[in-house]
Coordinates of N, CA and C in Angstrom, one line a residue:
M1 N 45.8 36.9 -0.6 CA 45.2 36.0 -1.6 C 44.9 34.7 -0.9
K2 N 45.8 34.2 0.0 CA 45.6 32.9 0.6 C 44.4 33.0 1.6
K3 N 44.2 34.2 2.2 CA 43.1 34.3 3.1 C 41.7 34.3 2.4
V4 N 41.7 34.7 1.1 CA 40.5 34.7 0.3 C 40.2 33.4 -0.3
G5 N 41.3 32.5 -0.5 CA 41.1 31.3 -1.2 C 40.2 30.3 -0.6
C6 N 40.3 30.0 0.7 CA 39.4 29.0 1.3 C 37.9 29.4 1.3
P7 N 37.6 30.6 1.7 CA 36.2 31.0 1.6 C 35.7 30.9 0.2
F8 N 36.5 31.3 -0.8 CA 36.1 31.2 -2.2 C 35.8 29.8 -2.6
L9 N 36.7 28.9 -2.2 CA 36.5 27.5 -2.6 C 35.2 26.9 -1.9
F10 N 34.9 27.4 -0.7 CA 33.8 27.0 0.1 C 32.5 27.4 -0.7
L11 N 32.5 28.7 -1.2 CA 31.4 29.2 -2.0 C 31.2 28.4 -3.3
M12 N 32.4 28.0 -3.9 CA 32.3 27.3 -5.1 C 31.6 25.9 -4.9
V13 N 31.9 25.3 -3.7 CA 31.3 24.0 -3.4 C 29.8 24.2 -3.2
L14 N 29.4 25.3 -2.5 CA 28.0 25.6 -2.3 C 27.2 25.9 -3.6
C15 N 27.9 26.6 -4.5 CA 27.2 27.0 -5.8 C 27.2 25.9 -6.8
F16 N 28.2 24.9 -6.7 CA 28.3 23.9 -7.7 C 28.3 22.5 -7.0
P17 N 27.2 22.1 -6.5 CA 27.1 20.8 -5.8 C 27.3 19.6 -6.7
S18 N 27.3 18.4 -6.2 CA 27.4 17.2 -7.0 C 26.2 17.1 -8.0
A19 N 26.4 16.2 -8.9 CA 25.3 16.0 -9.9 C 24.1 15.5 -9.3
W20 N 24.2 14.6 -8.3 CA 23.0 14.1 -7.6 C 22.3 15.2 -6.8
A21 N 23.1 16.0 -6.1 CA 22.4 17.1 -5.4 C 21.8 18.1 -6.3
Q22 N 22.4 18.3 -7.5 CA 21.8 19.3 -8.4 C 20.5 18.7 -9.0
Q23 N 20.5 17.4 -9.2 CA 19.2 16.8 -9.7 C 18.1 16.9 -8.7
L24 N 18.5 16.8 -7.4 CA 17.6 16.9 -6.3 C 17.0 18.3 -6.2
L25 N 17.9 19.3 -6.4 CA 17.5 20.7 -6.3 C 16.6 21.0 -7.4
N26 N 16.8 20.4 -8.6 CA 15.9 20.7 -9.7 C 14.6 20.0 -9.7
T27 N 14.4 19.1 -8.7 CA 13.2 18.3 -8.6 C 12.3 19.0 -7.6
N28 N 11.0 18.9 -7.9 CA 10.0 19.5 -7.0 C 10.1 18.7 -5.7
V29 N 10.5 19.4 -4.6 CA 10.7 18.8 -3.3 C 9.5 18.0 -2.8
S30 N 8.3 18.5 -3.1 CA 7.1 17.8 -2.6 C 6.8 16.6 -3.5
A31 N 7.5 16.4 -4.6 CA 7.2 15.2 -5.5 C 8.1 14.0 -5.2
G32 N 9.4 14.0 -5.6 CA 10.2 12.9 -5.3 C 11.6 12.9 -5.9
M33 N 12.3 11.8 -5.8 CA 13.6 11.7 -6.3 C 13.8 10.3 -6.9
P34 N 14.7 10.1 -7.8 CA 14.9 8.8 -8.5 C 15.0 7.6 -7.6
L35 N 14.3 6.5 -7.9 CA 14.3 5.4 -7.0 C 15.5 4.5 -7.2
R36 N 16.0 4.0 -6.1 CA 17.1 3.1 -6.2 C 16.7 1.8 -6.7
S37 N 17.5 1.1 -7.5 CA 17.1 -0.2 -8.1 C 16.9 -1.3 -7.1
R38 N 16.0 -2.2 -7.4 CA 15.7 -3.3 -6.5 C 16.1 -4.6 -7.2
N39 N 16.4 -5.7 -6.5 CA 16.8 -6.9 -7.0 C 15.6 -7.8 -7.3
Y40 N 14.9 -7.5 -8.4 CA 13.8 -8.3 -8.9 C 14.1 -9.1 -10.1
V41 N 15.4 -9.3 -10.4 CA 15.8 -10.0 -11.6 C 15.5 -11.5 -11.4
E42 N 15.0 -12.1 -12.5 CA 14.6 -13.5 -12.5 C 13.7 -13.9 -11.4
L43 N 12.7 -13.1 -11.2 CA 11.7 -13.3 -10.2 C 10.4 -13.9 -10.8
K44 N 10.0 -15.0 -10.3 CA 8.7 -15.6 -10.7 C 7.6 -14.8 -10.0
G45 N 6.6 -14.4 -10.7 CA 5.5 -13.6 -10.1 C 5.9 -12.2 -10.1
S46 N 5.0 -11.3 -9.6 CA 5.2 -9.9 -9.5 C 5.3 -9.4 -8.1
P47 N 6.2 -8.4 -7.8 CA 6.2 -7.8 -6.5 C 5.2 -6.7 -6.4
Y48 N 4.5 -6.3 -7.5 CA 3.6 -5.2 -7.5 C 2.1 -5.6 -7.3
R49 N 1.4 -4.6 -6.8 CA -0.1 -4.8 -6.8 C -0.6 -4.9 -8.2
L50 N -0.3 -4.0 -9.1 CA -0.6 -4.0 -10.5 C 0.7 -3.9 -11.2
E51 N 1.0 -4.8 -12.2 CA 2.2 -4.8 -12.9 C 2.5 -3.5 -13.7
D52 N 1.4 -3.0 -14.3 CA 1.6 -1.8 -15.1 C 1.3 -0.6 -14.3
W53 N 1.8 0.5 -14.8 CA 1.6 1.8 -14.1 C 0.1 2.1 -14.2
S54 N -0.5 2.6 -13.1 CA -1.9 2.9 -13.0 C -2.1 4.4 -12.6
A55 N -3.2 4.9 -13.2 CA -3.6 6.3 -12.8 C -4.1 6.3 -11.4
G56 N -3.8 7.3 -10.6 CA -4.3 7.4 -9.2 C -4.1 8.7 -8.6
T57 N -4.6 8.8 -7.3 CA -4.5 10.0 -6.6 C -3.7 9.8 -5.3
V58 N -2.9 10.8 -4.9 CA -2.0 10.6 -3.7 C -2.3 11.8 -2.7
R59 N -2.3 11.4 -1.4 CA -2.4 12.4 -0.4 C -1.1 12.2 0.5
Q60 N -0.4 13.4 0.7 CA 0.9 13.3 1.5 C 0.7 14.0 2.8
E61 N 1.7 13.8 3.7 CA 1.7 14.2 5.0 C 1.5 15.7 5.2
D62 N 2.0 16.5 4.2 CA 1.9 17.9 4.2 C 0.5 18.4 3.8
G63 N -0.4 17.5 3.5 CA -1.7 17.9 3.1 C -1.9 18.0 1.6
Q64 N -0.8 17.9 0.8 CA -0.9 18.0 -0.6 C -1.6 16.8 -1.3
V65 N -2.5 17.1 -2.2 CA -3.3 16.0 -2.9 C -2.9 16.2 -4.4
S66 N -2.4 15.1 -5.0 CA -2.0 15.1 -6.4 C -2.9 14.1 -7.1
K67 N -3.5 14.5 -8.2 CA -4.4 13.6 -9.0 C -3.8 13.3 -10.3
H68 N -4.3 12.3 -10.9 CA -3.9 11.9 -12.3 C -2.4 11.6 -12.4
M69 N -1.9 10.9 -11.3 CA -0.5 10.5 -11.4 C -0.4 9.1 -11.9
L70 N 0.8 8.7 -12.4 CA 1.0 7.3 -12.8 C 1.7 6.7 -11.6
L71 N 1.1 5.7 -11.0 CA 1.5 5.1 -9.8 C 1.8 3.6 -9.9
R72 N 2.7 3.1 -9.0 CA 2.9 1.6 -8.9 C 3.2 1.3 -7.5
Y73 N 2.5 0.3 -6.9 CA 2.6 -0.1 -5.5 C 3.4 -1.4 -5.4
D74 N 4.6 -1.3 -4.8 CA 5.4 -2.4 -4.6 C 5.0 -3.0 -3.3
E75 N 4.4 -4.2 -3.3 CA 3.9 -4.8 -2.1 C 5.0 -5.6 -1.3
V76 N 6.1 -5.9 -1.9 CA 7.2 -6.5 -1.2 C 7.9 -5.4 -0.3
A77 N 8.2 -4.3 -0.9 CA 8.8 -3.2 -0.2 C 7.8 -2.3 0.6
D78 N 6.5 -2.6 0.3 CA 5.4 -1.7 0.8 C 5.7 -0.3 0.6
Q79 N 5.9 0.0 -0.7 CA 6.3 1.4 -1.1 C 5.6 1.8 -2.4
L80 N 5.1 3.0 -2.4 CA 4.4 3.6 -3.6 C 5.4 4.4 -4.3
T81 N 5.5 4.3 -5.7 CA 6.3 5.1 -6.5 C 5.5 5.7 -7.6
F82 N 6.1 6.7 -8.3 CA 5.3 7.4 -9.4 C 6.3 7.6 -10.6
Q83 N 5.7 7.7 -11.7 CA 6.5 8.0 -12.9 C 6.4 9.4 -13.3
N84 N 7.6 10.1 -13.5 CA 7.6 11.5 -13.8 C 7.4 11.7 -15.3
E85 N 7.5 13.0 -15.7 CA 7.2 13.3 -17.1 C 8.2 12.8 -18.1
K86 N 9.4 12.3 -17.5 CA 10.4 11.8 -18.4 C 10.4 10.2 -18.4
G87 N 9.4 9.7 -17.7 CA 9.3 8.2 -17.6 C 10.2 7.5 -16.6
V88 N 10.7 8.3 -15.7 CA 11.6 7.8 -14.6 C 10.8 7.5 -13.4
E89 N 11.1 6.3 -12.8 CA 10.4 5.9 -11.6 C 11.0 6.7 -10.4
M90 N 10.1 7.3 -9.6 CA 10.5 8.2 -8.5 C 9.8 7.7 -7.2
S91 N 10.6 8.0 -6.1 CA 10.0 7.8 -4.8 C 9.6 9.1 -4.2
F92 N 8.6 9.2 -3.3 CA 8.1 10.4 -2.8 C 9.1 10.9 -1.7
L93 N 9.4 12.2 -1.7 CA 10.2 12.8 -0.7 C 9.3 13.1 0.6
V94 N 8.1 13.6 0.3 CA 7.1 13.8 1.4 C 6.3 12.5 1.6
P95 N 6.3 11.9 2.7 CA 5.6 10.6 2.9 C 4.2 10.6 2.5
V96 N 3.7 9.5 1.9 CA 2.4 9.4 1.4 C 1.5 8.8 2.6
T97 N 0.4 9.3 2.8 CA -0.5 8.8 3.9 C -1.7 8.0 3.3
E98 N -2.0 8.3 2.1 CA -3.2 7.6 1.5 C -3.1 7.7 -0.1
F99 N -3.5 6.7 -0.8 CA -3.5 6.7 -2.2 C -4.5 5.8 -2.8
E100 N -4.9 6.1 -4.0 CA -6.0 5.4 -4.7 C -5.4 4.9 -6.1
L101 N -5.6 3.6 -6.4 CA -5.2 3.1 -7.6 C -6.4 2.7 -8.5
N102 N -6.3 3.1 -9.7 CA -7.4 2.8 -10.7 C -7.0 1.6 -11.6
S103 N -7.7 0.5 -11.5 CA -7.4 -0.6 -12.4 C -8.3 -0.6 -13.6
K104 N -7.7 -1.0 -14.7 CA -8.5 -1.0 -16.0 C -9.3 -2.3 -16.2
A105 N -8.7 -3.4 -15.9 CA -9.3 -4.7 -16.1 C -9.2 -5.6 -14.9
P106 N -10.3 -5.7 -14.2 CA -11.6 -5.0 -14.3 C -11.4 -3.6 -13.9
E107 N -12.4 -2.7 -14.2 CA -12.3 -1.3 -13.9 C -12.7 -1.1 -12.4
T108 N -11.7 -0.9 -11.6 CA -12.0 -0.8 -10.1 C -11.1 0.3 -9.5
K109 N -11.4 0.8 -8.4 CA -10.6 1.7 -7.6 C -10.3 1.1 -6.3
S110 N -9.1 1.1 -5.9 CA -8.7 0.6 -4.6 C -8.0 1.7 -3.8
L111 N -8.5 1.8 -2.5 CA -8.0 2.9 -1.6 C -7.0 2.2 -0.6
F112 N -5.9 2.9 -0.4 CA -4.9 2.4 0.6 C -4.5 3.5 1.6
R113 N -4.3 3.1 2.8 CA -4.1 4.1 3.9 C -3.1 3.5 4.9
K114 N -2.3 4.4 5.5 CA -1.4 4.0 6.6 C -1.7 4.8 7.8
G115 N -1.0 4.4 8.9 CA -1.2 5.1 10.2 C -2.0 4.3 11.2
F116 N -2.0 3.0 11.0 CA -2.8 2.1 11.9 C -1.8 1.4 12.9
T117 N -2.4 1.0 14.0 CA -1.7 0.3 15.1 C -2.5 -0.9 15.5
G118 N -1.9 -1.7 16.3 CA -2.7 -2.9 16.8 C -1.8 -4.0 17.1
E119 N -2.0 -5.1 16.4 CA -1.3 -6.4 16.6 C 0.2 -6.2 16.0
R120 N 0.9 -7.3 16.2 CA 2.4 -7.3 15.9 C 2.7 -6.9 14.5
D121 N 1.9 -7.4 13.5 CA 2.2 -7.1 12.1 C 1.4 -5.9 11.6
V122 N 0.8 -5.1 12.5 CA 0.2 -3.8 12.1 C 1.1 -2.7 12.5
K123 N 1.8 -2.2 11.5 CA 2.8 -1.1 11.7 C 2.3 0.2 11.1
P124 N 2.5 1.3 11.8 CA 2.0 2.6 11.4 C 2.5 3.0 10.0
T125 N 3.6 2.5 9.5 CA 4.2 2.8 8.2 C 3.6 1.9 7.1
A126 N 2.9 0.9 7.4 CA 2.4 -0.1 6.5 C 1.0 0.4 5.8
F127 N 0.9 0.2 4.5 CA -0.3 0.5 3.9 C -1.3 -0.6 3.9
F128 N -2.6 -0.3 4.2 CA -3.7 -1.3 4.2 C -4.8 -0.9 3.2
E129 N -5.3 -1.8 2.5 CA -6.4 -1.5 1.6 C -7.7 -1.4 2.4
V130 N -8.4 -0.3 2.1 CA -9.6 0.0 2.9 C -10.8 -0.6 2.1
V131 N -11.3 -1.7 2.6 CA -12.4 -2.4 2.0 C -13.7 -1.7 2.3
H132 N -13.9 -1.3 3.6 CA -15.1 -0.6 4.1 C -14.6 0.4 5.1
D133 N -15.0 1.7 4.9 CA -14.6 2.8 5.8 C -15.8 3.3 6.5
G134 N -16.3 2.6 7.6 CA -17.5 3.0 8.3 C -17.3 2.9 9.8
K135 N -18.4 2.7 10.5 CA -18.4 2.5 11.9 C -17.6 1.3 12.3
H136 N -17.8 0.2 11.5 CA -16.9 -1.0 11.6 C -15.9 -0.9 10.4
K137 N -14.7 -0.5 10.7 CA -13.7 -0.4 9.6 C -13.2 -1.8 9.2
L138 N -13.2 -2.0 7.9 CA -12.6 -3.3 7.4 C -11.5 -3.1 6.5
L139 N -10.3 -3.6 6.8 CA -9.1 -3.4 6.0 C -8.5 -4.8 5.6
K140 N -7.7 -4.7 4.6 CA -7.1 -5.9 4.0 C -5.6 -5.6 3.7
K141 N -4.8 -6.6 4.0 CA -3.3 -6.4 3.8 C -2.8 -7.6 3.1
N142 N -2.1 -7.4 2.0 CA -1.4 -8.5 1.2 C 0.0 -8.4 1.6
F143 N 0.5 -9.3 2.5 CA 1.9 -9.4 2.8 C 2.6 -10.2 1.8
K144 N 3.3 -9.5 0.9 CA 4.0 -10.1 -0.2 C 5.5 -10.2 0.1
F145 N 6.1 -11.3 -0.2 CA 7.5 -11.6 0.2 C 8.1 -12.5 -0.9
I146 N 9.5 -12.5 -0.9 CA 10.2 -13.3 -1.9 C 10.7 -14.6 -1.2
Q147 N 10.3 -15.7 -1.8 CA 10.8 -17.0 -1.3 C 11.9 -17.5 -2.3
E148 N 12.9 -18.2 -1.7 CA 14.0 -18.8 -2.5 C 14.0 -20.3 -2.3
S149 N 14.0 -21.0 -3.3 CA 14.0 -22.5 -3.2 C 15.1 -23.1 -4.2
R150 N 15.5 -24.3 -3.9 CA 16.5 -24.9 -4.7 C 16.2 -26.4 -4.9
A151 N 16.1 -26.9 -6.1 CA 15.8 -28.3 -6.3 C 16.9 -29.2 -5.8
Y152 N 16.6 -30.4 -5.5 CA 17.6 -31.4 -5.0 C 18.7 -31.5 -6.0
N153 N 19.9 -31.4 -5.4 CA 21.2 -31.6 -6.2 C 21.3 -30.5 -7.3
S154 N 20.7 -29.4 -7.1 CA 20.8 -28.3 -8.1 C 21.4 -27.0 -7.5
A155 N 22.2 -26.3 -8.2 CA 22.8 -25.1 -7.7 C 21.9 -23.9 -8.1
V156 N 20.9 -24.1 -8.9 CA 20.0 -23.0 -9.3 C 19.0 -22.6 -8.2
V157 N 19.0 -21.4 -7.9 CA 18.0 -20.9 -6.9 C 16.8 -20.2 -7.6
T158 N 15.6 -20.6 -7.2 CA 14.4 -20.1 -7.8 C 13.8 -19.1 -6.8
R159 N 13.6 -17.9 -7.3 CA 13.0 -16.8 -6.5 C 11.6 -16.6 -6.9
T160 N 10.7 -16.6 -6.0 CA 9.2 -16.5 -6.3 C 8.6 -15.5 -5.4
A161 N 7.8 -14.6 -6.0 CA 7.0 -13.6 -5.2 C 5.7 -14.3 -4.6
S162 N 5.7 -14.5 -3.3 CA 4.5 -15.2 -2.7 C 3.8 -14.1 -1.8
D163 N 2.6 -14.5 -1.5 CA 1.8 -13.5 -0.7 C 0.9 -14.3 0.4
R164 N 0.5 -13.5 1.3 CA -0.4 -14.0 2.4 C -1.3 -12.8 2.8
V165 N -2.6 -13.1 2.5 CA -3.6 -12.0 2.7 C -4.2 -12.1 4.1
K166 N -4.4 -11.0 4.8 CA -5.0 -11.0 6.1 C -6.0 -9.8 6.1
Y167 N -7.0 -10.0 6.9 CA -8.1 -9.0 7.1 C -8.1 -8.4 8.5
Y168 N -8.5 -7.2 8.7 CA -8.5 -6.5 10.0 C -9.7 -5.7 10.1
V169 N -10.2 -5.6 11.4 CA -11.3 -4.7 11.7 C -10.9 -3.8 12.8
G170 N -11.6 -2.7 12.9 CA -11.3 -1.8 14.0 C -12.1 -0.5 14.0
T171 N -11.9 0.3 15.0 CA -12.5 1.7 15.0 C -11.3 2.6 15.2
G172 N -11.4 3.8 14.5 CA -10.2 4.7 14.6 C -9.0 4.1 13.9
T173 N -7.9 4.0 14.6 CA -6.7 3.5 14.0 C -6.2 2.2 14.6
E174 N -7.0 1.7 15.6 CA -6.6 0.4 16.3 C -7.2 -0.7 15.5
L175 N -6.4 -1.7 15.1 CA -6.9 -2.8 14.3 C -6.6 -4.1 15.0
S176 N -7.5 -5.1 14.7 CA -7.3 -6.5 15.1 C -7.6 -7.4 14.0
E177 N -7.0 -8.6 14.0 CA -7.2 -9.5 12.8 C -8.7 -10.0 12.8
F178 N -9.2 -10.2 11.6 CA -10.5 -10.6 11.4 C -10.5 -11.9 10.5
K179 N -11.2 -12.9 10.9 CA -11.2 -14.2 10.2 C -12.2 -14.4 9.1
R180 N -13.1 -13.5 8.9 CA -14.2 -13.6 7.9 C -15.1 -14.9 8.1
D181 N -15.4 -15.2 9.3 CA -16.3 -16.3 9.5 C -17.4 -15.9 10.5
A182 N -18.4 -16.8 10.8 CA -19.5 -16.5 11.6 C -19.1 -16.2 13.1
K183 N -18.1 -16.9 13.5 CA -17.6 -16.6 14.9 C -17.0 -15.2 15.0
S184 N -16.2 -14.8 14.1 CA -15.6 -13.5 14.2 C -16.7 -12.4 14.0
M185 N -17.7 -12.6 13.2 CA -18.7 -11.6 13.0 C -19.7 -11.5 14.2
T186 N -19.9 -12.7 14.8 CA -20.7 -12.7 16.1 C -20.1 -11.9 17.1
M187 N -18.7 -12.0 17.3 CA -18.0 -11.2 18.3 C -18.0 -9.7 17.9
L188 N -17.9 -9.5 16.6 CA -17.7 -8.1 16.2 C -19.1 -7.3 16.3
F189 N -20.1 -7.9 15.8 CA -21.4 -7.2 15.7 C -22.3 -7.4 16.9
G190 N -21.9 -8.3 17.8 CA -22.7 -8.5 19.1 C -24.1 -8.7 18.9
E191 N -25.0 -7.9 19.6 CA -26.4 -8.1 19.5 C -27.0 -7.8 18.2
N192 N -26.2 -7.2 17.3 CA -26.7 -7.0 15.9 C -26.4 -8.2 15.0
W193 N -25.8 -9.2 15.5 CA -25.5 -10.3 14.6 C -26.7 -11.0 14.1
P194 N -27.7 -11.3 14.9 CA -28.9 -12.0 14.3 C -29.5 -11.4 13.0
P195 N -29.8 -10.1 13.0 CA -30.3 -9.5 11.8 C -29.2 -9.5 10.6
V196 N -28.0 -9.4 11.0 CA -26.9 -9.4 10.0 C -26.8 -10.8 9.4
N197 N -27.0 -11.8 10.2 CA -27.0 -13.2 9.8 C -28.1 -13.5 8.8
V198 N -29.3 -12.9 9.1 CA -30.5 -13.1 8.3 C -30.2 -12.4 6.9
F199 N -29.6 -11.2 7.0 CA -29.3 -10.5 5.7 C -28.3 -11.3 4.9
I200 N -27.4 -12.0 5.5 CA -26.4 -12.8 4.7 C -27.1 -13.9 4.0
R201 N -28.0 -14.6 4.8 CA -28.7 -15.8 4.2 C -29.6 -15.4 3.1
E202 N -30.4 -14.3 3.3 CA -31.4 -13.9 2.4 C -30.8 -13.5 1.1
N203 N -29.6 -12.9 1.1 CA -28.9 -12.4 -0.1 C -27.8 -13.3 -0.6
K204 N -27.7 -14.5 0.1 CA -26.8 -15.5 -0.4 C -25.4 -14.9 -0.5
L205 N -24.9 -14.2 0.5 CA -23.6 -13.5 0.5 C -22.5 -14.5 1.0
N206 N -21.4 -14.4 0.5 CA -20.2 -15.2 0.9 C -19.2 -14.3 1.5
P207 N -19.0 -14.4 2.9 CA -18.0 -13.5 3.6 C -16.6 -13.6 3.0
K208 N -16.3 -14.7 2.3 CA -14.9 -14.9 1.7 C -14.7 -14.0 0.5
K209 N -15.8 -13.4 0.0 CA -15.6 -12.5 -1.2 C -15.7 -11.0 -0.7
D210 N -14.7 -10.2 -1.2 CA -14.6 -8.8 -0.7 C -15.9 -8.0 -0.9
E211 N -16.5 -8.1 -2.1 CA -17.7 -7.3 -2.4 C -18.9 -7.7 -1.5
D212 N -19.0 -9.1 -1.2 CA -20.1 -9.5 -0.3 C -19.8 -9.1 1.1
L213 N -18.6 -9.2 1.5 CA -18.2 -8.8 2.9 C -18.4 -7.3 3.1
K214 N -18.2 -6.5 2.0 CA -18.4 -5.1 2.1 C -19.9 -4.8 2.3
Q215 N -20.8 -5.5 1.6 CA -22.2 -5.4 1.8 C -22.6 -5.7 3.2
I216 N -22.0 -6.7 3.8 CA -22.4 -7.1 5.1 C -22.0 -6.0 6.1
F217 N -20.8 -5.4 5.9 CA -20.4 -4.4 6.9 C -21.3 -3.1 6.7
M218 N -21.7 -2.8 5.5 CA -22.5 -1.7 5.2 C -23.9 -1.9 5.9
F219 N -24.4 -3.1 5.8 CA -25.7 -3.4 6.5 C -25.5 -3.3 8.0
A220 N -24.5 -3.8 8.5 CA -24.2 -3.8 10.0 C -24.1 -2.4 10.5
D221 N -23.5 -1.5 9.7 CA -23.3 -0.1 10.1 C -24.7 0.7 10.3
Q222 N -25.7 0.1 9.6 CA -27.0 0.8 9.6 C -27.8 0.3 10.8
R223 N -27.4 -0.7 11.6 CA -28.1 -1.2 12.7 C -28.0 -0.3 13.9

């Protein structure tokens, strides 16, 4: 009986894992697992791209495409999560390579993608918003972070979600920072800059606005 005891106990452990493991086994492996809590208590501002859950589409590393999901993008953690059928926030087990968020007010769609390389702050695991996906690729990154401050002679620490937006251009997956000014566009478009510059003036476009900048890049791609 003693010789049988140990193997039997081992089988019991395999058949009856912990509650966490059981929950994981009952979860669709390609979907996700419950998200660990984050310290966003008493935070001024929002760590998220959109505060509310938004409908969207997700593409994962295994090629799976999931539509009509409820998504939320945490720009501080640079992580996408989804809400399951029970209303629980979940993280993806299979890494996400691309996702689309649908905003209601105003009604827009924003595409995000990862896998880029280049300058120091361009990491392959970081998501970038795709403003224009053409011959001249234009991407945008909102680096969001939490700042802590304390008033003079006060013990109270104020935590604020701050951000710093940067733009990038590139071909393929290699990116470099883009300043959204005439100098940067002259270097980027080269001999095509004169007609692009005329197009900007005639249409009264402002490179500091995303929609105008997208029009400029679309025109440049046609040259």
